[in-house]
CSV table of C-alpha atoms in Angstrom, one decimal:
chain,number,residue,atom,x,y,z
A,1,MET,CA,-26.4,19.9,-24.5
A,2,GLY,CA,-25.8,23.6,-24.3
A,3,ARG,CA,-22.7,25.8,-24.1
A,4,PRO,CA,-21.1,26.7,-20.9
A,5,ALA,CA,-22.4,29.7,-19.1
A,6,ASN,CA,-19.9,32.5,-18.6
A,7,ASP,CA,-21.8,34.4,-16.0
A,8,GLY,CA,-20.9,32.2,-13.1
A,9,SER,CA,-24.2,30.6,-12.9
A,10,CYS,CA,-24.6,26.9,-13.0
A,11,ASN,CA,-27.9,25.1,-14.0
A,12,LEU,CA,-27.4,21.3,-13.7
A,13,PRO,CA,-29.4,19.5,-16.3
A,14,ASN,CA,-32.8,18.2,-15.1
A,15,LYS,CA,-35.7,16.5,-16.8
A,16,LYS,CA,-37.8,19.6,-17.1
A,17,SER,CA,-35.4,22.0,-18.9
A,18,THR,CA,-34.7,21.0,-22.5
A,19,PRO,CA,-31.9,23.5,-23.3
A,20,HIS,CA,-29.2,22.7,-20.7
A,21,ILE,CA,-26.8,25.4,-19.7
A,22,LEU,CA,-23.9,24.2,-17.8
A,23,CYS,CA,-21.1,26.0,-16.0
A,24,HIS,CA,-17.6,25.4,-17.3
A,25,LYS,CA,-16.8,22.8,-14.5
A,26,HIS,CA,-19.8,20.6,-15.4
A,27,TYR,CA,-19.6,21.3,-19.1
A,28,TYR,CA,-16.0,19.8,-19.3
A,29,TYR,CA,-16.8,17.1,-16.8
A,30,PHE,CA,-19.7,16.0,-19.1
A,31,TRP,CA,-17.4,15.6,-22.0
A,32,GLU,CA,-14.7,13.8,-19.9
A,33,ARG,CA,-17.2,11.2,-18.9
A,34,ARG,CA,-18.6,10.8,-22.4
A,35,ARG,CA,-15.2,10.4,-24.0
A,36,PHE,CA,-14.6,7.1,-22.1
A,37,LEU,CA,-17.8,5.5,-23.5
A,38,GLY,CA,-17.2,3.0,-26.3
A,39,GLU,CA,-19.6,4.4,-28.8
A,40,HIS,CA,-17.1,7.0,-30.2
A,41,TRP,CA,-14.0,4.9,-30.2
A,42,LYS,CA,-13.3,3.1,-33.5
A,43,GLY,CA,-11.3,0.0,-33.0
A,44,GLY,CA,-10.5,0.9,-29.5
A,45,ILE,CA,-7.8,3.5,-30.6
A,46,PHE,CA,-9.4,6.1,-32.9
A,47,TYR,CA,-11.8,8.7,-31.4
A,48,ALA,CA,-14.4,10.3,-33.7
A,49,ASN,CA,-17.1,12.5,-32.2
A,50,LYS,CA,-18.5,15.4,-34.2
A,51,GLU,CA,-20.2,16.9,-31.1
A,52,ASP,CA,-17.2,16.9,-28.9
A,53,PRO,CA,-15.4,20.4,-29.1
A,54,ALA,CA,-12.0,19.1,-28.1
A,55,ILE,CA,-9.4,18.5,-30.8
A,56,PHE,CA,-7.0,16.5,-28.5
A,57,VAL,CA,-8.5,13.8,-26.2
A,58,ASP,CA,-7.0,11.7,-23.5
A,59,GLN,CA,-6.5,8.0,-24.5
A,60,ARG,CA,-8.8,5.5,-22.8
A,61,SER,CA,-6.0,3.5,-21.4
A,62,GLY,CA,-2.4,4.5,-20.7
A,63,ASN,CA,-0.8,7.9,-21.0
A,64,GLY,CA,-0.9,10.3,-23.8
A,65,SER,CA,-3.7,11.8,-26.1
A,66,THR,CA,-5.3,11.2,-29.5
A,67,ILE,CA,-6.8,13.4,-32.0
A,68,ASN,CA,-10.6,13.7,-32.4
A,69,LEU,CA,-11.2,12.6,-36.0
A,70,GLY,CA,-14.8,13.6,-35.9
A,71,ARG,CA,-13.7,17.2,-36.5
A,72,PRO,CA,-12.1,18.6,-39.7
A,73,THR,CA,-9.3,20.2,-37.7
A,74,GLY,CA,-8.4,16.7,-36.4
A,75,TRP,CA,-8.1,15.3,-39.9
A,76,PHE,CA,-6.0,18.3,-41.0
A,77,LEU,CA,-3.7,17.7,-38.0
A,78,LEU,CA,-3.4,14.0,-38.8
A,79,LEU,CA,-2.5,14.7,-42.5
A,80,LEU,CA,-0.2,17.7,-41.7
A,81,PRO,CA,3.0,15.5,-41.5
A,82,PHE,CA,2.2,13.9,-44.8
A,83,ILE,CA,1.6,17.3,-46.5
A,84,PHE,CA,4.9,18.6,-45.1
A,85,PHE,CA,6.8,15.5,-46.3
A,86,GLY,CA,5.2,15.8,-49.7
A,87,PHE,CA,6.0,19.5,-49.9
A,88,THR,CA,9.6,18.9,-48.8
A,89,LEU,CA,10.0,16.1,-51.5
A,90,PHE,CA,8.6,18.5,-54.1
A,91,LEU,CA,11.1,21.3,-53.2
A,92,PHE,CA,14.0,18.8,-53.2
A,93,ALA,CA,13.1,17.3,-56.5
A,94,ARG,CA,12.6,20.8,-58.1
A,95,PHE,CA,15.8,22.5,-56.8
A,96,VAL,CA,18.3,19.7,-56.5
């Protein structure tokens, strides 16, 4: 799986070419299709795919989005409210 081509060209993947270069349209379509496969969904609600470049991913069913836990940024965003809450408690305990 290659990166999207920025020059406007589009080479669809075929069996003869090993390094695939896709245009933006086909690159994102590739990931949209792969996100709905069950192999990267843990328990049906948690999405973890290290190869997927997206941080926010549409849920498999219903409306909304979820965080890609296969990337470090996803874990940071998941823990950010807890870090903020802990820091707020620390400041409150120190100055009050």
